[in-house]
Amino acid sequence: MTATPRWRRRLRPYLLAAPAVLLCVGILYPFFVGVAYTVYNFSDANREPSFVGLNNFADILGSDALWHSARVTVSFAVAATAAETVLGVGVALLLHRSSLLGRLLERLLIVPLMVAPIIAAIMWKLILLPEVGWVRPILSAVGVHGYRGTDGAGAAFFWSVVVDAWLYTPFVAILALAGLRSLPNSPFEAAAVDGANWWLTFRRLTLPMLWPYVLVAVIFRFMDCLKVFDIIYGLTAGGPGDATTTLQISAYLEAITYARYSRGMTFMLILWVVVYAISFVLVRYLGRVQNRAAGISAGPSAGAQAGAPAGAAAGAEAG
Amino acid sequence: MTEPTEPTGPMRWGRRDVLRLAGAGVGAGVLGSAGLTGCGFGSPASNGGKDSAAKKVSGGFDWKKHKGTTLRLLMNKHPYTDALKAHRADFQDKTGIKLVIDEFPESNYFDKVTLELKSRQGNYDAFMLGAYMVWQYGPPGYLEDLGPWMNNSSATHAEFAPDDFFPNLIKAGQWNFVNGAPLGGKQQWMLPWGFETNTVCYRSDVFSKLGLKPAESFDDLTELARTLKAKAPGAGFDGMYGIAVRGSREWATIHPGFMTMYSREGLKDFRVDGKKLVPTMNTPEAVDFTGKWAKMVRDAGPSGWTSYTWYQASSDLGAGKAAMLFDADTASYFQNTDTAAAGKLAWHPGPKGKDGSLATNMWIWSLAMNSSSKKKPAAWWFLQWATSNEHLLWAATKQQHIDAVRQSVADDAAYKKRLRAVPGFLDTFQAVIDQTKIQFTPQRNFFDATTSWAAALQEIYGGADAKATLDKLAKDLEPRVNG
């Protein structure tokens, strides 16, 4: 057997590291290009961009538009995530019974997940149109008159949440259902022997044991909702007025419609910081919850030890 | 497993050194202006046609010169495009150039155009645009200056006749890119293809039955719209409302009926103060007008108004849901065929302003050449054919390509005969045409200003205070349009 040549031995570590370096460069280059745009004043109206330092940040952070967009974004994320969590866990509990209907509904559950968000938004837009949609006749039939679709600020926000919930409740339900099915039977049998009713069992046993799974879904959905664009843009385009203008829509308008690339990137960078900070807090909280579920008082995130979906937790961390 | 021993000595590179170097390279590449330019920014604009590809065209003009070329066109879904498709075979036979047409609805058409031009890839050779788009696409050099092509007899057929275009239409494609500067100049950024004045179209049968007449003032119009909404359903026109106008949160909501009536009331979007633009959407008169407009829509307009584009507004007229439409004359004209309202529509110039003004805003669908096109000569062959008397007369008499941008087409007996068959259409057109022009102040941030204006209008419609909303709009816009 011949010895490996020396040059190959020396080169090997670099070759092994090369894919990771390329990956880092591939990810970091566009990111830093974006960051670089924020300190210039690029736009189609200004062909000779100059360095403006942090002016874009000062300008945007000092504008009402940013804070309004941030409020809308966070409100939407909280409302949609809460709705999806409650509905998703509810649906999972209903499906956690072995029956033919349950199995059929389980198959149907994933149908909305197969619909592209922009298609869902347009589909719902048609459903909600007062003149031709289905909602007005239904509301009229139950005695509710004066329906005006997404004309009002409150209505536009409400329906945006509804569409998001319609689309993503199944995602939460599937994760919660997987969690339910992995819970041990013995505590529930003991509770039944002790005569605990359904509500007590749910509050004291099911929910605490299920919470790490639900929390993974909550983190994913909350972060997705912070980055929402297609559903709201397709449904209301950010209107009426700026009632549903999220940070993403502000960035889109700045960068694409108004062709002010630096301002658009500044919006996006601010959104990235917000999402990163919130994700960091949520993922740390998830770690603590998983530790608690595993009976570990301190130490690093122990998703794997806790029997919670470690992969998902890692994914959330990466996200 | 043991790691191989790291070699030591001078000029030995470790993995960390490599990573550090790579990081420094990335940082330098990104932060250097060359890196940014490479991403498509800061590219030079047109240099006034000095090195135009038109200069390379010589010899006699020959329609077949670019036989075998395939052109890709980016088009709005529109009757003008339908007419082009119907006539495409003639162009292909005449030139041997194949046309591939991609169509998109107006609500996202211009985003598609912006992204295409921004890429500078030249995937599309020519495209539809409006006069206002020149204000955004011109400064970064996305548009080919058509002047050198028009002025080169080797590149342009003898019958092209640029003077045949109505002067204010051809002038709308000329601008020097200075905010607030009037339209005009030597550079031609687009060629007019079809245009729209903005007038009121109404259901003559409904008006007759209710004993109503078209409104002559804005206050009368608001009252008339409310009367129609109150009385039309009881007169056998089930579910009919008073007036359809656009309401979606986009620039296109402002330019038709709203800007026309706004201009007739003597109002302006901006005041030019030296080199600075001062928003004037919040003057007391503008606040009063905007409040009344929003109230008119709230009281007598459609439900779901905030999602209304020209498609919805005009199709409501055709479907018999709207008693009036204050929008492009062509939008209502297209509804006079194969709809529930066909044959029952009539036209009126719309309310006059306080001093009798019929100032009317204009929209010009035009054709432009992508400056990144790799087939500019063939693209010009298409542009001159598509805007020629030959195609436009055929499209205006055999299809729905109106209003005519060429005097020769507008004067054609067959065209006039066709329009005279529609009650009041031609008379209305002639009543407003002399005062029809682009009423907006030319400026580079047109889309921001008008989209924000539409959002403000939606807020006022939703019950927000008109003065506070428009004051905020003006305050927010001033630095943005002057930035």
mmCIF file with all atom_site columns, N, CA and C in Angstrom, chain B residues 37-76:
data_model
loop_
_atom_site.group_PDB
_atom_site.id
_atom_site.type_symbol
_atom_site.label_atom_id
_atom_site.label_alt_id
_atom_site.label_comp_id
_atom_site.label_asym_id
_atom_site.label_entity_id
_atom_site.label_seq_id
_atom_site.pdbx_PDB_ins_code
_atom_site.Cartn_x
_atom_site.Cartn_y
_atom_site.Cartn_z
_atom_site.occupancy
_atom_site.B_iso_or_equiv
_atom_site.pdbx_formal_charge
_atom_site.auth_seq_id
_atom_site.auth_comp_id
_atom_site.auth_asym_id
_atom_site.auth_atom_id
_atom_site.pdbx_PDB_model_num
ATOM 1   N N  . THR B 1 37 ? -21.927 48.354 -7.958  1.00 0.00 ? 37 THR B N  1
ATOM 2   C CA . THR B 1 37 ? -22.250 48.613 -9.356  1.00 0.00 ? 37 THR B CA 1
ATOM 3   C C  . THR B 1 37 ? -22.509 47.310 -10.084 1.00 0.00 ? 37 THR B C  1
ATOM 4   N N  . GLY B 1 38 ? -21.738 46.308 -9.715  1.00 0.00 ? 38 GLY B N  1
ATOM 5   C CA . GLY B 1 38 ? -21.924 44.998 -10.330 1.00 0.00 ? 38 GLY B CA 1
ATOM 6   C C  . GLY B 1 38 ? -23.291 44.424 -10.071 1.00 0.00 ? 38 GLY B C  1
ATOM 7   N N  . CYS B 1 39 ? -23.918 44.902 -9.009  1.00 0.00 ? 39 CYS B N  1
ATOM 8   C CA . CYS B 1 39 ? -25.259 44.430 -8.689  1.00 0.00 ? 39 CYS B CA 1
ATOM 9   C C  . CYS B 1 39 ? -26.318 45.234 -9.419  1.00 0.00 ? 39 CYS B C  1
ATOM 10  N N  . GLY B 1 40 ? -25.904 46.084 -10.302 1.00 0.00 ? 40 GLY B N  1
ATOM 11  C CA . GLY B 1 40 ? -26.882 46.751 -11.156 1.00 0.00 ? 40 GLY B CA 1
ATOM 12  C C  . GLY B 1 40 ? -27.194 48.182 -10.769 1.00 0.00 ? 40 GLY B C  1
ATOM 13  N N  . PHE B 1 41 ? -26.471 48.733 -9.780  1.00 0.00 ? 41 PHE B N  1
ATOM 14  C CA . PHE B 1 41 ? -26.762 50.098 -9.383  1.00 0.00 ? 41 PHE B CA 1
ATOM 15  C C  . PHE B 1 41 ? -25.697 51.043 -9.912  1.00 0.00 ? 41 PHE B C  1
ATOM 16  N N  . GLY B 1 42 ? -26.104 52.271 -10.018 1.00 0.00 ? 42 GLY B N  1
ATOM 17  C CA . GLY B 1 42 ? -25.151 53.291 -10.408 1.00 0.00 ? 42 GLY B CA 1
ATOM 18  C C  . GLY B 1 42 ? -24.702 53.159 -11.849 1.00 0.00 ? 42 GLY B C  1
ATOM 19  N N  . SER B 1 43 ? -25.455 52.383 -12.665 1.00 0.00 ? 43 SER B N  1
ATOM 20  C CA . SER B 1 43 ? -25.067 52.225 -14.068 1.00 0.00 ? 43 SER B CA 1
ATOM 21  C C  . SER B 1 43 ? -25.348 53.509 -14.817 1.00 0.00 ? 43 SER B C  1
ATOM 22  N N  . PRO B 1 44 ? -24.585 53.763 -15.837 1.00 0.00 ? 44 PRO B N  1
ATOM 23  C CA . PRO B 1 44 ? -24.775 55.021 -16.544 1.00 0.00 ? 44 PRO B CA 1
ATOM 24  C C  . PRO B 1 44 ? -26.102 55.076 -17.278 1.00 0.00 ? 44 PRO B C  1
ATOM 25  N N  . ALA B 1 45 ? -26.679 56.234 -17.315 1.00 0.00 ? 45 ALA B N  1
ATOM 26  C CA . ALA B 1 45 ? -27.922 56.409 -18.059 1.00 0.00 ? 45 ALA B CA 1
ATOM 27  C C  . ALA B 1 45 ? -27.584 56.705 -19.508 1.00 0.00 ? 45 ALA B C  1
ATOM 28  N N  . SER B 1 46 ? -28.636 56.993 -20.237 1.00 0.00 ? 46 SER B N  1
ATOM 29  C CA . SER B 1 46 ? -28.440 57.329 -21.646 1.00 0.00 ? 46 SER B CA 1
ATOM 30  C C  . SER B 1 46 ? -27.537 58.546 -21.781 1.00 0.00 ? 46 SER B C  1
ATOM 31  N N  . ASN B 1 47 ? -26.750 58.567 -22.805 1.00 0.00 ? 47 ASN B N  1
ATOM 32  C CA . ASN B 1 47 ? -25.877 59.726 -23.016 1.00 0.00 ? 47 ASN B CA 1
ATOM 33  C C  . ASN B 1 47 ? -26.407 60.580 -24.162 1.00 0.00 ? 47 ASN B C  1
ATOM 34  N N  . GLY B 1 48 ? -27.703 60.609 -24.252 1.00 0.00 ? 48 GLY B N  1
ATOM 35  C CA . GLY B 1 48 ? -28.306 61.475 -25.254 1.00 0.00 ? 48 GLY B CA 1
ATOM 36  C C  . GLY B 1 48 ? -28.225 60.924 -26.663 1.00 0.00 ? 48 GLY B C  1
ATOM 37  N N  . GLY B 1 49 ? -28.094 59.621 -26.772 1.00 0.00 ? 49 GLY B N  1
ATOM 38  C CA . GLY B 1 49 ? -28.131 58.993 -28.084 1.00 0.00 ? 49 GLY B CA 1
ATOM 39  C C  . GLY B 1 49 ? -26.833 59.091 -28.848 1.00 0.00 ? 49 GLY B C  1
ATOM 40  N N  . LYS B 1 50 ? -25.738 59.544 -28.171 1.00 0.00 ? 50 LYS B N  1
ATOM 41  C CA . LYS B 1 50 ? -24.454 59.723 -28.880 1.00 0.00 ? 50 LYS B CA 1
ATOM 42  C C  . LYS B 1 50 ? -23.934 58.413 -29.449 1.00 0.00 ? 50 LYS B C  1
ATOM 43  N N  . ASP B 1 51 ? -24.115 57.308 -28.704 1.00 0.00 ? 51 ASP B N  1
ATOM 44  C CA . ASP B 1 51 ? -23.644 56.027 -29.225 1.00 0.00 ? 51 ASP B CA 1
ATOM 45  C C  . ASP B 1 51 ? -24.822 55.085 -29.476 1.00 0.00 ? 51 ASP B C  1
ATOM 46  N N  . SER B 1 52 ? -25.901 55.662 -29.920 1.00 0.00 ? 52 SER B N  1
ATOM 47  C CA . SER B 1 52 ? -27.103 54.872 -30.188 1.00 0.00 ? 52 SER B CA 1
ATOM 48  C C  . SER B 1 52 ? -26.835 53.850 -31.295 1.00 0.00 ? 52 SER B C  1
ATOM 49  N N  . ALA B 1 53 ? -27.419 52.675 -31.112 1.00 0.00 ? 53 ALA B N  1
ATOM 50  C CA . ALA B 1 53 ? -27.295 51.617 -32.131 1.00 0.00 ? 53 ALA B CA 1
ATOM 51  C C  . ALA B 1 53 ? -27.946 52.060 -33.445 1.00 0.00 ? 53 ALA B C  1
ATOM 52  N N  . ALA B 1 54 ? -28.788 53.076 -33.376 1.00 0.00 ? 54 ALA B N  1
ATOM 53  C CA . ALA B 1 54 ? -29.451 53.574 -34.595 1.00 0.00 ? 54 ALA B CA 1
ATOM 54  C C  . ALA B 1 54 ? -28.434 54.122 -35.589 1.00 0.00 ? 54 ALA B C  1
ATOM 55  N N  . LYS B 1 55 ? -27.312 54.620 -35.060 1.00 0.00 ? 55 LYS B N  1
ATOM 56  C CA . LYS B 1 55 ? -26.295 55.218 -35.934 1.00 0.00 ? 55 LYS B CA 1
ATOM 57  C C  . LYS B 1 55 ? -25.646 54.168 -36.856 1.00 0.00 ? 55 LYS B C  1
ATOM 58  N N  . LYS B 1 56 ? -25.740 52.898 -36.436 1.00 0.00 ? 56 LYS B N  1
ATOM 59  C CA . LYS B 1 56 ? -25.093 51.846 -37.238 1.00 0.00 ? 56 LYS B CA 1
ATOM 60  C C  . LYS B 1 56 ? -25.978 51.373 -38.392 1.00 0.00 ? 56 LYS B C  1
ATOM 61  N N  . VAL B 1 57 ? -27.219 51.815 -38.410 1.00 0.00 ? 57 VAL B N  1
ATOM 62  C CA . VAL B 1 57 ? -28.132 51.373 -39.470 1.00 0.00 ? 57 VAL B CA 1
ATOM 63  C C  . VAL B 1 57 ? -27.919 52.252 -40.696 1.00 0.00 ? 57 VAL B C  1
ATOM 64  N N  . SER B 1 58 ? -27.620 51.607 -41.808 1.00 0.00 ? 58 SER B N  1
ATOM 65  C CA . SER B 1 58 ? -27.391 52.379 -43.034 1.00 0.00 ? 58 SER B CA 1
ATOM 66  C C  . SER B 1 58 ? -28.016 51.647 -44.226 1.00 0.00 ? 58 SER B C  1
ATOM 67  N N  . GLY B 1 59 ? -27.962 52.285 -45.382 1.00 0.00 ? 59 GLY B N  1
ATOM 68  C CA . GLY B 1 59 ? -28.545 51.692 -46.590 1.00 0.00 ? 59 GLY B CA 1
ATOM 69  C C  . GLY B 1 59 ? -30.032 52.017 -46.685 1.00 0.00 ? 59 GLY B C  1
ATOM 70  N N  . GLY B 1 60 ? -30.678 51.417 -47.651 1.00 0.00 ? 60 GLY B N  1
ATOM 71  C CA . GLY B 1 60 ? -32.102 51.681 -47.860 1.00 0.00 ? 60 GLY B CA 1
ATOM 72  C C  . GLY B 1 60 ? -32.949 50.934 -46.830 1.00 0.00 ? 60 GLY B C  1
ATOM 73  N N  . PHE B 1 61 ? -34.104 51.493 -46.543 1.00 0.00 ? 61 PHE B N  1
ATOM 74  C CA . PHE B 1 61 ? -34.985 50.822 -45.574 1.00 0.00 ? 61 PHE B CA 1
ATOM 75  C C  . PHE B 1 61 ? -35.603 49.577 -46.194 1.00 0.00 ? 61 PHE B C  1
ATOM 76  N N  . ASP B 1 62 ? -35.595 48.496 -45.448 1.00 0.00 ? 62 ASP B N  1
ATOM 77  C CA . ASP B 1 62 ? -36.159 47.230 -45.931 1.00 0.00 ? 62 ASP B CA 1
ATOM 78  C C  . ASP B 1 62 ? -36.879 46.540 -44.777 1.00 0.00 ? 62 ASP B C  1
ATOM 79  N N  . TRP B 1 63 ? -38.153 46.319 -44.937 1.00 0.00 ? 63 TRP B N  1
ATOM 80  C CA . TRP B 1 63 ? -38.940 45.661 -43.877 1.00 0.00 ? 63 TRP B CA 1
ATOM 81  C C  . TRP B 1 63 ? -38.383 44.276 -43.544 1.00 0.00 ? 63 TRP B C  1
ATOM 82  N N  . LYS B 1 64 ? -37.771 43.643 -44.520 1.00 0.00 ? 64 LYS B N  1
ATOM 83  C CA . LYS B 1 64 ? -37.300 42.250 -44.323 1.00 0.00 ? 64 LYS B CA 1
ATOM 84  C C  . LYS B 1 64 ? -35.870 42.174 -43.755 1.00 0.00 ? 64 LYS B C  1
ATOM 85  N N  . LYS B 1 65 ? -35.325 43.307 -43.395 1.00 0.00 ? 65 LYS B N  1
ATOM 86  C CA . LYS B 1 65 ? -33.919 43.367 -42.994 1.00 0.00 ? 65 LYS B CA 1
ATOM 87  C C  . LYS B 1 65 ? -33.586 42.455 -41.804 1.00 0.00 ? 65 LYS B C  1
ATOM 88  N N  . HIS B 1 66 ? -34.551 42.231 -40.936 1.00 0.00 ? 66 HIS B N  1
ATOM 89  C CA . HIS B 1 66 ? -34.268 41.440 -39.723 1.00 0.00 ? 66 HIS B CA 1
ATOM 90  C C  . HIS B 1 66 ? -35.059 40.128 -39.711 1.00 0.00 ? 66 HIS B C  1
ATOM 91  N N  . LYS B 1 67 ? -35.278 39.625 -40.878 1.00 0.00 ? 67 LYS B N  1
ATOM 92  C CA . LYS B 1 67 ? -36.003 38.359 -41.055 1.00 0.00 ? 67 LYS B CA 1
ATOM 93  C C  . LYS B 1 67 ? -35.336 37.259 -40.222 1.00 0.00 ? 67 LYS B C  1
ATOM 94  N N  . GLY B 1 68 ? -36.144 36.460 -39.548 1.00 0.00 ? 68 GLY B N  1
ATOM 95  C CA . GLY B 1 68 ? -35.598 35.346 -38.768 1.00 0.00 ? 68 GLY B CA 1
ATOM 96  C C  . GLY B 1 68 ? -35.367 35.688 -37.298 1.00 0.00 ? 68 GLY B C  1
ATOM 97  N N  . THR B 1 69 ? -35.506 36.990 -36.954 1.00 0.00 ? 69 THR B N  1
ATOM 98  C CA . THR B 1 69 ? -35.317 37.400 -35.545 1.00 0.00 ? 69 THR B CA 1
ATOM 99  C C  . THR B 1 69 ? -36.603 37.117 -34.759 1.00 0.00 ? 69 THR B C  1
ATOM 100 N N  . THR B 1 70 ? -36.451 36.755 -33.494 1.00 0.00 ? 70 THR B N  1
ATOM 101 C CA . THR B 1 70 ? -37.614 36.603 -32.611 1.00 0.00 ? 70 THR B CA 1
ATOM 102 C C  . THR B 1 70 ? -37.562 37.694 -31.557 1.00 0.00 ? 70 THR B C  1
ATOM 103 N N  . LEU B 1 71 ? -38.648 38.437 -31.428 1.00 0.00 ? 71 LEU B N  1
ATOM 104 C CA . LEU B 1 71 ? -38.736 39.502 -30.426 1.00 0.00 ? 71 LEU B CA 1
ATOM 105 C C  . LEU B 1 71 ? -39.656 39.066 -29.298 1.00 0.00 ? 71 LEU B C  1
ATOM 106 N N  . ARG B 1 72 ? -39.305 39.432 -28.079 1.00 0.00 ? 72 ARG B N  1
ATOM 107 C CA . ARG B 1 72 ? -40.182 39.148 -26.937 1.00 0.00 ? 72 ARG B CA 1
ATOM 108 C C  . ARG B 1 72 ? -40.755 40.472 -26.430 1.00 0.00 ? 72 ARG B C  1
ATOM 109 N N  . LEU B 1 73 ? -42.075 40.491 -26.294 1.00 0.00 ? 73 LEU B N  1
ATOM 110 C CA . LEU B 1 73 ? -42.762 41.710 -25.860 1.00 0.00 ? 73 LEU B CA 1
ATOM 111 C C  . LEU B 1 73 ? -43.400 41.488 -24.500 1.00 0.00 ? 73 LEU B C  1
ATOM 112 N N  . LEU B 1 74 ? -43.276 42.470 -23.634 1.00 0.00 ? 74 LEU B N  1
ATOM 113 C CA . LEU B 1 74 ? -43.913 42.427 -22.312 1.00 0.00 ? 74 LEU B CA 1
ATOM 114 C C  . LEU B 1 74 ? -45.106 43.383 -22.383 1.00 0.00 ? 74 LEU B C  1
ATOM 115 N N  . MET B 1 75 ? -46.313 42.807 -22.272 1.00 0.00 ? 75 MET B N  1
ATOM 116 C CA . MET B 1 75 ? -47.502 43.612 -22.516 1.00 0.00 ? 75 MET B CA 1
ATOM 117 C C  . MET B 1 75 ? -48.515 43.518 -21.383 1.00 0.00 ? 75 MET B C  1
ATOM 118 N N  . ASN B 1 76 ? -49.283 44.589 -21.258 1.00 0.00 ? 76 ASN B N  1
ATOM 119 C CA . ASN B 1 76 ? -50.406 44.621 -20.326 1.00 0.00 ? 76 ASN B CA 1
ATOM 120 C C  . ASN B 1 76 ? -51.598 43.906 -20.967 1.00 0.00 ? 76 ASN B C  1
#
